[in-house]
Coordinates of C-alpha atoms and ligand atoms in Angstrom, one line a residue:
M8 CA 189.4 -88.6 200.4
Q9 CA 186.5 -88.0 198.0
S10 CA 187.7 -88.6 194.1
T11 CA 187.0 -85.6 191.8
E12 CA 185.1 -88.0 189.7
T13 CA 182.7 -88.7 191.8
I14 CA 181.1 -84.8 191.7
F15 CA 180.0 -83.2 188.5
S16 CA 178.1 -80.7 189.5
F17 CA 177.2 -78.2 192.2
S18 CA 173.7 -79.2 192.8
D19 CA 175.6 -82.6 193.8
L20 CA 176.9 -80.9 196.6
A21 CA 174.4 -80.5 199.7
L22 CA 174.4 -76.4 199.1
S23 CA 171.2 -74.4 199.8
A24 CA 169.4 -73.1 196.9
P25 CA 170.6 -69.1 197.3
L26 CA 174.1 -70.3 197.1
L27 CA 173.6 -72.5 193.9
Q28 CA 171.7 -69.7 192.6
A29 CA 174.7 -67.2 192.9
I30 CA 177.0 -69.8 191.5
R31 CA 174.8 -70.5 188.4
E32 CA 174.7 -66.4 187.9
I33 CA 178.6 -66.1 188.6
G34 CA 178.9 -68.6 186.0
Y35 CA 181.0 -71.5 187.6
E36 CA 180.0 -74.8 185.4
I37 CA 181.1 -77.6 187.9
P38 CA 183.4 -77.6 191.1
T39 CA 187.2 -77.2 190.7
P40 CA 188.8 -80.2 192.0
I41 CA 189.8 -78.9 195.6
Q42 CA 186.4 -77.6 196.0
A43 CA 185.0 -81.2 195.3
V44 CA 187.4 -82.8 197.8
S45 CA 186.8 -79.8 200.3
I46 CA 183.3 -78.8 200.3
P47 CA 181.6 -81.8 200.9
P48 CA 183.7 -82.7 204.4
L49 CA 183.5 -79.1 205.5
L50 CA 179.4 -79.4 204.9
D51 CA 179.6 -82.4 207.3
G52 CA 181.7 -80.6 210.0
H53 CA 185.2 -82.1 209.8
D54 CA 188.3 -80.2 210.3
L55 CA 190.3 -80.1 207.3
L56 CA 193.9 -79.9 206.3
G57 CA 193.8 -78.6 202.5
Q58 CA 196.8 -78.4 200.3
A59 CA 196.0 -75.8 197.5
Q60 CA 197.4 -72.5 196.3
T61 CA 195.7 -69.6 194.5
G62 CA 193.9 -70.1 191.6
T63 CA 192.6 -73.4 192.3
G64 CA 189.3 -72.1 193.5
K65 CA 190.0 -73.0 197.5
T66 CA 188.2 -69.6 198.6
A67 CA 185.0 -70.8 197.5
A68 CA 185.9 -74.4 199.0
F69 CA 185.7 -72.8 202.2
A70 CA 183.4 -69.9 201.7
L71 CA 180.6 -72.3 200.4
P72 CA 180.3 -74.3 203.4
I73 CA 180.5 -71.5 205.9
L74 CA 177.9 -69.6 203.9
N75 CA 175.7 -72.7 203.7
N76 CA 175.8 -73.3 207.4
I77 CA 175.4 -69.8 208.7
D78 CA 172.7 -68.2 210.5
T79 CA 172.3 -64.6 209.8
T80 CA 169.2 -64.1 212.5
R81 CA 172.3 -64.3 214.9
R82 CA 174.3 -61.5 214.8
E83 CA 177.5 -62.6 216.0
P84 CA 180.9 -63.9 214.1
Q85 CA 180.2 -67.5 213.3
A86 CA 183.2 -67.7 211.4
L87 CA 186.6 -66.0 211.1
V88 CA 189.2 -66.6 208.3
L89 CA 192.9 -65.6 208.9
T90 CA 194.7 -64.3 205.9
P91 CA 198.4 -63.3 205.9
T92 CA 198.0 -59.9 204.3
R93 CA 195.1 -57.1 203.8
E94 CA 194.9 -57.5 200.2
L95 CA 193.9 -61.4 200.5
A96 CA 191.6 -60.5 203.3
L97 CA 189.6 -57.9 201.1
Q98 CA 189.7 -60.5 198.0
V99 CA 188.5 -63.0 200.4
A100 CA 185.9 -60.7 201.7
E101 CA 184.6 -60.0 198.3
A102 CA 184.5 -63.5 197.1
F103 CA 182.1 -63.9 200.3
Q104 CA 179.8 -61.1 199.1
S105 CA 179.4 -62.4 195.8
Y106 CA 178.5 -65.9 197.0
A107 CA 176.3 -64.6 199.6
R108 CA 174.4 -62.2 197.0
H109 CA 170.9 -63.9 197.8
L110 CA 171.5 -64.3 201.6
P111 CA 169.4 -61.0 202.7
D112 CA 171.3 -59.6 205.8
F113 CA 174.4 -61.4 205.4
H114 CA 177.3 -59.1 206.8
I115 CA 180.9 -59.5 206.7
L116 CA 183.4 -57.6 207.8
P117 CA 187.5 -57.2 206.6
I118 CA 189.8 -56.1 209.3
Y119 CA 193.4 -55.5 209.1
G120 CA 195.9 -53.1 210.3
G121 CA 196.3 -50.0 208.6
Q122 CA 192.9 -49.2 208.2
G123 CA 191.2 -46.9 210.8
M124 CA 190.0 -48.9 214.2
D125 CA 186.7 -46.6 214.1
T126 CA 185.5 -48.1 210.9
Q127 CA 186.0 -51.2 212.2
L128 CA 184.5 -50.7 215.7
R129 CA 181.1 -49.3 214.4
Q130 CA 180.5 -52.2 211.9
L131 CA 181.6 -54.9 214.9
R132 CA 179.1 -53.1 216.9
R133 CA 176.5 -53.5 214.5
G134 CA 177.2 -57.0 214.4
V135 CA 178.6 -59.5 211.5
H136 CA 178.3 -63.0 210.6
V137 CA 181.6 -63.4 209.2
I138 CA 185.1 -61.9 210.0
V139 CA 187.9 -62.1 207.5
G140 CA 191.4 -60.4 209.0
T141 CA 194.9 -60.4 209.4
P142 CA 196.2 -62.3 212.6
G143 CA 197.6 -59.0 214.4
R144 CA 194.5 -56.9 214.0
V145 CA 192.0 -59.8 215.3
M146 CA 194.6 -60.2 218.1
D147 CA 194.2 -56.6 219.0
H148 CA 190.4 -56.8 218.7
M149 CA 190.4 -59.5 220.8
R150 CA 192.4 -58.3 223.4
R151 CA 190.7 -55.0 223.7
G152 CA 187.3 -56.8 224.0
T153 CA 185.8 -55.3 220.7
L154 CA 185.7 -58.8 219.4
S155 CA 184.3 -62.2 220.8
L156 CA 185.1 -65.4 219.2
G157 CA 182.3 -67.1 221.9
G158 CA 180.1 -67.8 219.0
L159 CA 182.4 -69.0 216.5
T160 CA 181.7 -72.5 214.8
T161 CA 184.1 -72.3 212.0
L162 CA 188.1 -71.0 212.0
V163 CA 189.8 -70.6 208.6
L164 CA 193.7 -70.5 208.1
D165 CA 194.0 -69.3 204.7
E166 CA 197.6 -69.5 203.0
A167 CA 198.9 -70.9 206.5
D168 CA 202.8 -71.1 205.0
E169 CA 202.5 -67.3 204.1
M170 CA 201.2 -66.5 207.7
L171 CA 204.3 -68.6 209.0
K172 CA 206.7 -66.8 206.5
M173 CA 205.5 -63.6 207.8
G174 CA 205.9 -64.6 211.3
F175 CA 202.2 -64.4 212.4
I176 CA 202.3 -68.3 213.6
D177 CA 202.3 -67.6 217.3
D178 CA 199.4 -65.1 216.7
V179 CA 197.4 -67.5 214.5
E180 CA 198.3 -70.2 217.7
W181 CA 197.0 -67.4 220.3
I182 CA 193.7 -66.8 218.3
L183 CA 193.1 -70.8 218.0
E184 CA 193.9 -71.1 221.7
Q185 CA 191.0 -68.5 222.4
S186 CA 188.5 -69.9 220.4
P187 CA 185.7 -72.3 221.4
P188 CA 187.1 -75.8 221.9
D189 CA 184.4 -77.3 219.7
R190 CA 184.8 -75.1 216.6
Q191 CA 185.5 -76.4 213.3
I192 CA 189.1 -76.0 211.6
A193 CA 189.9 -75.3 207.9
L194 CA 193.6 -75.2 207.4
F195 CA 194.4 -74.2 203.7
S196 CA 198.3 -74.0 202.7
A197 CA 200.3 -74.4 199.3
T198 CA 203.1 -76.2 201.0
L199 CA 202.9 -78.3 204.3
P200 CA 206.3 -77.5 206.1
E201 CA 207.0 -79.2 209.6
V202 CA 205.6 -76.2 211.6
I203 CA 202.5 -76.1 209.7
R204 CA 202.1 -79.7 210.2
K205 CA 202.5 -79.4 214.0
V206 CA 200.1 -76.5 214.0
A207 CA 197.4 -79.0 212.3
K208 CA 198.6 -81.6 214.5
R209 CA 197.7 -79.6 217.6
H210 CA 194.7 -77.8 216.6
L211 CA 192.8 -80.2 214.3
R212 CA 190.5 -82.9 215.0
D213 CA 191.0 -86.0 213.0
P214 CA 191.3 -83.6 210.0
K215 CA 190.1 -85.1 206.5
E216 CA 192.9 -84.4 204.0
A217 CA 192.2 -82.5 200.6
K218 CA 194.9 -82.6 198.1
I219 CA 195.0 -82.6 194.2
E220 CA 197.9 -85.0 193.1
N221 CA 199.2 -83.7 189.9
K222 CA 200.4 -86.5 187.9
T223 CA 203.6 -85.9 185.8
V224 CA 203.0 -85.8 182.1
T225 CA 205.2 -85.3 179.0
V226 CA 204.0 -83.0 176.6
E227 CA 206.7 -83.1 173.5
A228 CA 204.6 -82.6 170.6
I229 CA 203.6 -78.9 172.1
S230 CA 205.6 -75.8 172.1
Q231 CA 204.5 -74.1 175.5
R232 CA 204.9 -70.4 175.8
Y233 CA 203.3 -67.9 178.6
W234 CA 202.7 -64.4 179.0
P235 CA 202.8 -62.6 182.1
V236 CA 199.9 -60.4 182.3
T237 CA 201.2 -56.9 182.9
G238 CA 200.1 -53.4 181.4
T239 CA 198.2 -54.4 178.3
N240 CA 194.8 -55.8 179.0
K241 CA 194.3 -59.0 177.9
L242 CA 192.0 -58.9 175.2
D243 CA 194.5 -56.3 173.4
A244 CA 197.3 -59.0 174.1
L245 CA 195.1 -61.7 172.2
T246 CA 194.2 -59.5 169.9
R247 CA 197.6 -59.0 169.0
I248 CA 198.8 -62.5 169.0
L249 CA 196.1 -63.2 166.7
E250 CA 197.5 -60.9 164.0
V251 CA 200.8 -62.5 164.3
E252 CA 200.6 -66.0 165.2
D253 CA 200.4 -68.7 162.2
F254 CA 197.4 -70.5 163.4
D255 CA 194.9 -73.0 161.8
A256 CA 191.9 -73.1 164.5
M257 CA 192.3 -71.4 168.2
L258 CA 190.6 -73.0 171.0
I259 CA 190.6 -70.3 174.2
F260 CA 189.9 -71.3 177.6
V261 CA 188.3 -68.9 180.0
R262 CA 186.4 -69.9 183.5
T263 CA 182.9 -68.9 183.1
K264 CA 180.2 -69.8 180.9
I265 CA 179.4 -65.9 180.6
A266 CA 183.3 -65.4 179.6
T267 CA 182.8 -67.8 176.7
E268 CA 180.4 -65.8 175.2
E269 CA 181.6 -62.4 176.0
L270 CA 184.8 -63.0 174.5
A271 CA 183.7 -64.8 171.5
E272 CA 181.5 -61.8 170.8
K273 CA 184.2 -59.4 171.1
L274 CA 186.5 -61.5 168.8
E275 CA 183.7 -61.6 166.1
A276 CA 183.4 -57.8 166.6
R277 CA 187.0 -57.6 165.4
G278 CA 186.3 -59.7 162.6
Y279 CA 187.2 -63.2 163.6
S280 CA 185.0 -66.1 163.1
A281 CA 184.6 -67.0 166.8
G282 CA 181.9 -69.0 168.7
A283 CA 181.4 -70.0 172.4
L284 CA 181.3 -73.4 173.7
N285 CA 180.0 -74.1 177.4
G286 CA 178.0 -76.2 179.4
D287 CA 174.8 -74.0 179.2
M288 CA 174.3 -75.1 175.5
S289 CA 172.3 -78.1 174.4
Q290 CA 174.0 -81.3 173.1
V291 CA 173.2 -80.5 169.7
F292 CA 174.0 -77.0 169.5
R293 CA 177.5 -77.9 170.9
E294 CA 178.0 -80.4 168.4
K295 CA 176.8 -78.1 165.3
T296 CA 179.6 -75.5 166.9
I297 CA 182.2 -78.3 166.9
E298 CA 181.5 -79.2 163.5
R299 CA 181.8 -75.8 162.3
L300 CA 185.2 -75.7 163.8
K301 CA 186.2 -79.0 161.8
K302 CA 184.5 -77.5 158.4
K303 CA 186.4 -74.3 158.8
T304 CA 183.1 -71.8 159.1
L305 CA 184.7 -71.3 162.5
D306 CA 188.2 -70.7 163.3
I307 CA 188.0 -69.6 167.0
M308 CA 186.5 -71.4 169.9
V309 CA 186.3 -70.0 173.4
A310 CA 185.4 -72.6 175.8
T311 CA 185.1 -73.7 179.4
D312 CA 187.2 -76.9 180.8
V313 CA 183.7 -78.9 180.9
A314 CA 182.9 -78.3 177.6
A315 CA 185.9 -78.9 175.8
R316 CA 186.5 -82.1 177.5
G317 CA 187.5 -84.7 175.0
L318 CA 187.3 -82.4 172.0
D319 CA 188.9 -83.9 168.9
V320 CA 189.7 -81.5 166.1
D321 CA 192.9 -82.0 164.3
R322 CA 193.0 -78.4 162.7
I323 CA 193.5 -76.6 166.6
S324 CA 197.1 -75.5 166.3
H325 CA 196.7 -73.2 169.5
V326 CA 195.4 -73.3 172.7
V327 CA 195.0 -70.4 174.5
N328 CA 195.0 -70.2 178.7
Y329 CA 193.1 -66.8 178.4
D330 CA 192.4 -67.8 182.1
I331 CA 194.9 -70.1 184.0
P332 CA 193.6 -73.5 184.9
Y333 CA 192.7 -74.6 188.2
D334 CA 195.4 -77.1 188.4
A335 CA 198.1 -78.7 186.4
E336 CA 195.8 -81.6 185.3
A337 CA 193.3 -79.2 183.9
Y338 CA 196.2 -77.3 182.0
I339 CA 197.3 -80.9 180.6
H340 CA 194.0 -81.7 179.7
R341 CA 193.6 -78.3 177.7
I342 CA 196.8 -78.1 175.7
G343 CA 196.0 -82.1 174.7
R344 CA 193.1 -80.4 172.6
T345 CA 196.2 -79.1 170.5
G346 CA 199.0 -81.4 168.7
R347 CA 197.0 -84.1 167.5
A348 CA 197.0 -86.5 164.6
G349 CA 200.8 -85.8 164.4
R350 CA 200.9 -82.3 164.1
K351 CA 202.5 -79.6 166.0
G352 CA 200.5 -78.0 168.8
N353 CA 201.0 -74.4 170.4
A354 CA 200.0 -73.5 173.9
I355 CA 199.9 -70.0 175.4
L356 CA 199.1 -69.5 178.8
F357 CA 198.2 -65.8 180.4
V358 CA 199.6 -65.7 184.1
A359 CA 198.7 -62.5 186.1
P360 CA 201.4 -61.9 188.9
R361 CA 199.4 -63.6 191.6
E362 CA 199.1 -66.8 189.7
R363 CA 202.7 -67.1 189.4
R364 CA 202.9 -70.1 192.0
M365 CA 200.4 -72.0 189.6
L366 CA 202.7 -71.5 186.6
G367 CA 205.6 -73.2 188.7
A368 CA 202.9 -76.5 189.7
I369 CA 202.3 -76.5 186.0
E370 CA 206.0 -76.7 185.1
K371 CA 206.7 -79.3 187.5
A372 CA 203.5 -81.6 186.6
T373 CA 205.0 -81.3 183.1
R374 CA 208.3 -81.8 183.6
H375 CA 208.7 -79.0 181.2
R376 CA 209.9 -75.3 181.4
I377 CA 207.5 -73.0 180.1
R378 CA 209.1 -69.9 177.8
E379 CA 207.9 -66.3 178.5
M380 CA 207.0 -65.0 175.4
R381 CA 206.7 -61.3 174.3
L382 CA 203.9 -59.7 173.0
P383 CA 204.0 -58.8 169.2
T384 CA 205.0 -55.5 168.6
R385 CA 203.7 -52.7 166.0
E386 CA 206.4 -53.7 163.9
D387 CA 205.7 -57.4 164.1
I388 CA 202.3 -56.6 163.1
A389 CA 203.1 -54.2 160.4
E390 CA 205.5 -56.8 158.9
R391 CA 203.0 -59.5 159.3
R392 CA 200.4 -57.4 157.4
V393 CA 202.8 -56.6 154.5
E394 CA 203.5 -60.1 154.5
Q395 CA 199.9 -61.3 154.0
F396 CA 199.3 -58.6 151.8
K397 CA 202.1 -59.3 149.4
E398 CA 200.7 -63.0 149.5
L399 CA 197.0 -61.7 148.3
V400 CA 198.4 -59.9 145.7
M401 CA 200.6 -62.8 144.1
N402 CA 197.8 -65.2 144.4
T403 CA 195.4 -62.7 143.0
L404 CA 197.6 -62.5 139.8
E405 CA 198.1 -66.2 139.5
A406 CA 194.5 -67.3 139.8
Q407 CA 192.4 -64.5 138.4
E408 CA 191.3 -63.5 135.1
L409 CA 192.8 -59.7 135.3
S410 CA 193.0 -58.6 131.7
F411 CA 190.1 -56.0 132.0
Y412 CA 191.9 -54.3 135.0
R413 CA 194.9 -54.0 133.3
E414 CA 193.0 -52.0 130.7
F415 CA 191.3 -50.1 133.2
V416 CA 194.5 -49.1 134.7
Q417 CA 196.3 -48.2 131.6
K418 CA 193.1 -45.9 130.7
L419 CA 193.2 -44.2 133.8
G420 CA 197.2 -43.3 133.8
K421 CA 196.7 -42.0 130.2
E422 CA 193.5 -39.9 130.9
Q423 CA 195.1 -38.6 134.0
N424 CA 198.6 -38.6 133.2
L425 CA 199.5 -40.8 136.1
A426 CA 202.4 -43.5 136.6
P427 CA 200.9 -47.1 137.2
L428 CA 203.4 -46.8 140.6
D429 CA 201.0 -44.1 141.7
I430 CA 198.0 -45.8 140.9
A431 CA 199.2 -49.0 142.4
S432 CA 200.1 -47.2 145.7
A433 CA 196.5 -45.6 145.9
L434 CA 194.7 -49.0 145.4
T435 CA 197.0 -50.7 148.0
F436 CA 196.2 -48.0 150.5
L437 CA 192.4 -48.5 149.5
A438 CA 192.6 -52.4 150.2
Q439 CA 194.0 -51.9 153.2
K440 CA 192.1 -48.7 154.5
D441 CA 190.6 -51.1 157.5
R442 CA 193.9 -52.7 158.3
P443 CA 196.6 -50.4 157.3
L444 CA 200.3 -51.9 156.5
I445 CA 201.9 -49.6 159.1
P446 CA 199.5 -49.6 162.2
A447 CA 199.1 -45.7 163.3
E448 CA 201.4 -45.1 166.7
K449 CA 199.0 -42.7 168.4
S450 CA 195.8 -44.3 169.3
S451 CA 195.1 -47.3 171.2
Y452 CA 194.9 -50.8 169.7
A453 CA 191.9 -51.2 171.5
E454 CA 190.3 -48.5 170.3
H455 CA 190.8 -49.3 166.3
Y456 CA 189.6 -52.9 167.0
D457 CA 186.6 -51.6 169.4
D458 CA 183.8 -53.7 168.9
G459 CA 181.1 -52.1 166.8
R460 CA 178.3 -51.9 169.4
D461 CA 180.1 -49.8 171.7
A462 CA 181.6 -47.5 168.6
R463 CA 177.8 -47.0 167.8
R464 CA 176.9 -46.1 171.5
H465 CA 179.6 -43.4 171.4
V466 CA 178.5 -41.8 168.0
D467 CA 174.6 -42.0 169.3
R468 CA 175.6 -40.1 172.6
S469 CA 177.9 -37.7 171.2
D470 CA 175.6 -35.2 170.5
R471 CA 173.7 -35.2 174.1
P472 CA 173.7 -31.9 175.7
E473 CA 176.3 -31.6 178.6
R474 CA 174.6 -32.9 181.7
G475 CA 173.4 -30.5 184.4
G476 CA 175.9 -28.1 183.3
E477 CA 177.7 -27.9 186.8
K478 CA 180.5 -26.0 186.8
R479 CA 182.8 -27.7 189.1
E480 CA 186.8 -28.1 188.7
R481 CA 187.5 -30.9 186.8
P482 CA 190.8 -31.8 187.7
H483 CA 190.6 -34.9 185.3
R484 CA 191.4 -33.2 181.7
D485 CA 194.7 -34.8 181.6
Y486 CA 195.3 -37.1 178.7
A487 CA 199.1 -36.8 178.9
E488 CA 198.6 -39.3 181.8
R489 CA 197.6 -41.9 179.4
S490 CA 200.6 -41.8 177.2
D491 CA 201.6 -45.5 178.7
R492 CA 198.4 -47.1 177.0
P493 CA 199.0 -49.9 174.4
D494 CA 199.5 -47.3 171.8
Y495 CA 199.3 -48.4 168.0
G496 CA 196.6 -49.5 165.8
G497 CA 194.4 -47.0 164.6
E498 CA 194.8 -45.6 161.2
K499 CA 194.3 -41.7 160.8
R500 CA 190.9 -41.4 160.5
E501 CA 187.9 -39.4 162.1
R502 CA 187.0 -40.8 165.3
P503 CA 183.8 -40.2 167.2
P504 CA 184.3 -37.7 169.6
R505 CA 185.4 -39.1 172.9
D506 CA 182.2 -38.7 174.8
F507 CA 183.3 -38.3 178.3
D508 CA 182.8 -34.6 178.3
S509 CA 179.4 -34.8 177.4
A510 CA 177.9 -38.1 178.5
G511 CA 180.3 -39.9 180.4
T512 CA 180.5 -39.8 184.2
L513 CA 183.3 -39.4 186.7
Y514 CA 184.1 -41.9 189.1
R515 CA 186.4 -42.0 192.3
I516 CA 188.4 -45.3 193.0
E517 CA 190.5 -45.9 196.1
V518 CA 193.8 -46.4 194.6
G519 CA 196.3 -43.7 194.1
R520 CA 200.1 -42.5 193.4
N521 CA 201.0 -44.0 197.0
D522 CA 199.8 -47.5 196.0
G523 CA 202.4 -47.1 193.1
V524 CA 199.4 -47.1 190.5
A525 CA 200.0 -46.3 186.8
P526 CA 197.0 -45.5 184.1
K527 CA 197.8 -48.8 182.2
D528 CA 196.6 -50.5 185.7
I529 CA 193.5 -48.9 185.8
V530 CA 192.9 -49.2 182.2
G531 CA 194.0 -53.1 182.1
A532 CA 191.7 -53.6 185.1
I533 CA 188.7 -52.0 184.3
A534 CA 188.9 -53.6 180.7
N535 CA 189.5 -57.1 181.8
E536 CA 187.3 -57.3 184.9
A537 CA 184.2 -55.4 184.0
G538 CA 184.9 -56.0 180.4
I539 CA 184.4 -52.2 179.7
S540 CA 186.4 -51.4 176.3
G541 CA 189.7 -49.5 176.3
K542 CA 187.9 -46.9 174.5
S543 CA 185.1 -46.3 176.9
I544 CA 187.5 -45.6 179.4
G545 CA 188.0 -41.7 179.7
H546 CA 190.1 -39.3 181.3
I547 CA 192.4 -40.7 184.3
K548 CA 193.8 -38.4 186.8
I549 CA 196.2 -40.0 189.5
Y550 CA 196.2 -38.3 192.9
D551 CA 198.0 -39.6 196.2
E552 CA 195.4 -41.6 197.8
F553 CA 192.6 -42.1 195.1
C554 CA 192.5 -41.5 191.2
T555 CA 189.3 -40.2 189.2
V556 CA 188.1 -42.2 186.0
G557 CA 186.0 -41.1 183.3
L558 CA 183.3 -44.0 182.6
P559 CA 180.0 -44.7 180.1
A560 CA 177.1 -42.9 182.1
D561 CA 175.0 -45.6 181.3
M562 CA 176.7 -48.7 182.1
P563 CA 174.3 -51.7 183.0
P564 CA 173.8 -53.0 186.7
Q565 CA 176.1 -56.2 185.7
T566 CA 178.8 -53.8 184.8
L567 CA 178.5 -51.9 187.6
Q568 CA 178.5 -55.0 189.8
R569 CA 181.7 -56.0 188.1
M570 CA 183.3 -53.2 188.8
E571 CA 182.4 -53.2 192.6
R572 CA 184.6 -56.4 192.6
I573 CA 187.9 -54.9 191.0
F574 CA 190.9 -54.8 192.7
I575 CA 194.3 -52.7 191.6
M576 CA 197.3 -53.1 193.3
G577 CA 195.7 -55.6 195.3
K578 CA 193.2 -52.9 196.8
P579 CA 189.6 -53.1 196.0
I580 CA 188.8 -50.0 194.3
N581 CA 185.8 -49.2 195.9
I582 CA 184.2 -47.2 193.3
T583 CA 182.2 -44.4 193.9
L584 CA 180.5 -41.5 191.9
W585 CA 183.1 -38.4 192.0
T586 CA 181.2 -35.6 193.8
G587 CA 184.5 -33.4 194.0
E588 CA 184.1 -33.6 197.7
A589 CA 186.0 -35.8 200.6
P590 CA 185.6 -39.5 200.5
H591 CA 182.8 -41.1 202.3
D592 CA 184.4 -43.0 205.2
T593 CA 182.7 -46.5 205.2
Y594 CA 183.2 -49.2 203.0
A595 CA 179.3 -49.8 202.7
K596 CA 178.4 -46.2 201.8
R597 CA 180.8 -46.3 198.6
R598 CA 179.2 -48.8 197.0
I599 CA 177.7 -47.3 193.6
Y600 CA 175.3 -50.4 192.7
P601 CA 173.3 -52.0 194.1
P602 CA 173.7 -50.7 197.9
K603 CA 174.2 -54.1 199.3
R604 CA 173.3 -53.0 202.9
E605 CA 171.8 -49.6 203.9
E606 CA 173.1 -48.1 206.9
Ligands
AMP27 P1 191.0 -68.6 194.4 O1 192.0 -69.9 194.2 O2 190.2 -68.9 195.3 O3 191.7 -67.6 194.5 O4 190.2 -68.7 192.6 C1 190.6 -68.2 192.1 C2 189.5 -68.2 190.7 O5 188.8 -69.2 190.2 C3 188.6 -66.8 191.2 O6 188.5 -65.9 190.3 C4 187.4 -67.9 191.1 O7 186.3 -66.7 191.0 C5 187.2 -68.9 190.1 N1 186.8 -69.9 190.5 C6 186.7 -70.3 191.6 N2 185.8 -71.4 191.8 C7 185.3 -71.6 190.4 C8 184.7 -72.5 189.9 N3 184.1 -74.0 190.3 N4 184.4 -72.6 188.2 C9 184.9 -71.6 187.7 N5 185.9 -70.5 188.5 C10 186.1 -70.7 189.5

């Protein structure tokens, strides 16, 4: 087995230039441990038995070698990925699409039960290079003769233990038996129960094993908590935590270089002194940033694992795992940046529902139960602001020479016949105008703290004329449906008019009431995944099969691309401009930007 230590960058792996370019653009810095041990043997054509769970980067571990070896001039399925659920099939297909962005003419097709056969048949006839599907539907197509595996070179079993749990293992074996004898097989599974081992033994030829060993370590000096990501978007949650946690310096971990910059910028816009630390920065600049953290001109650093390796700054009191690490070892490295020099450290981990298993792995490796935390409420924040204000008043009284101001207040009281208490109340209000002691109930927290650029854009656009003046039914004027958004923060003030009526555009997303979606899921996903502020998300109207959502009319291409990759309730949202008409029926036609393949 190859050691993770030997590979430092993607360019050390023999991947083609278009793939390396895509990886650079997506912002991955180095291969995750499972990628480092899986990609080389897969590129060499070996079979592989990989023990890895969601969150480790396993998808890229098999997708990149497959894409590297695909011959796009040969329009037949060359790789088949079997997944236990349609949700995973869609996610894997999306991941392939994003890694294949510079491979012209690459076609992938997700096939799963519950989706109309016709669409799948049309796409299969047109010719695809990779199929990602659930075993039942793949078998259906093979039996009908609509899917031939004659040209297959690689077969992946993703989450094999889940396929076993769901009773698909016989189907999987049947498919394995029908595939060409010389194809390569990669089997990925979080656990390796006996049945899976037997399947591996029967069908894999001299497989390489890829497993990430988790050493157990104790991290006594660090108080560890996790927040299950639900409802509130991650940025809002972080902002609330920042308000209430007593931190000296904070180190926040994200997965990509791009995310370090985006998050640091958003925190700066909210008034924090935050900076990014990533592998793209020159050594000199990196050292300068670290120096600023030490010297207290910077309080928050948003970093990737690579950039924060070995970071030793005593005043880091908190580590926030904004994006969950790929494995327990990375977690241990990350939180080891706090609790230094005999001080107490704090670690907070954001865990999305899909990442629960990783939380378990981390607990096992650290032999430590991580406590669930609740997000600070409006009351907690009010309490904290009051405390801070009191302290400020006391310190000012103690440290400042105030005789001139005393006289001024006395004079003002006499002149205007005011009690000192009234004057003090007015001044308290003014002092805390931008940070009200009692955060208002009705508006969204994100809105109040929205970053300046967004706010400016909104004001600038508010005086634009109504677009096109089209007079169609707009079933989306429905603020009530957003009532469960995070709802505190803004003071009573003149807010710039919401601009969706004038300059916003209405989009349709393919998730609806039948999927159990709530407005908060939509706001959360769009804010988290596409980096669109809560404020920029307009009216949401939920129908049985789909929703409409108002979004800014001039979203840049990168944002649109990100929107295309969003999943809500486990479904790709397949965002399209709302035409008020029946939906198009093909996956590809619905895309908004850029049309990946023309039909
Ligand atoms: P997976 O375990 O395949 O579900 O991947 C989990 C997440 O890790 C996905 O959001 C990937 O985009 C991300 N990811 C995969 N490989 C890397 C990498 N080398 N660096 C940073 N993020 C990655």
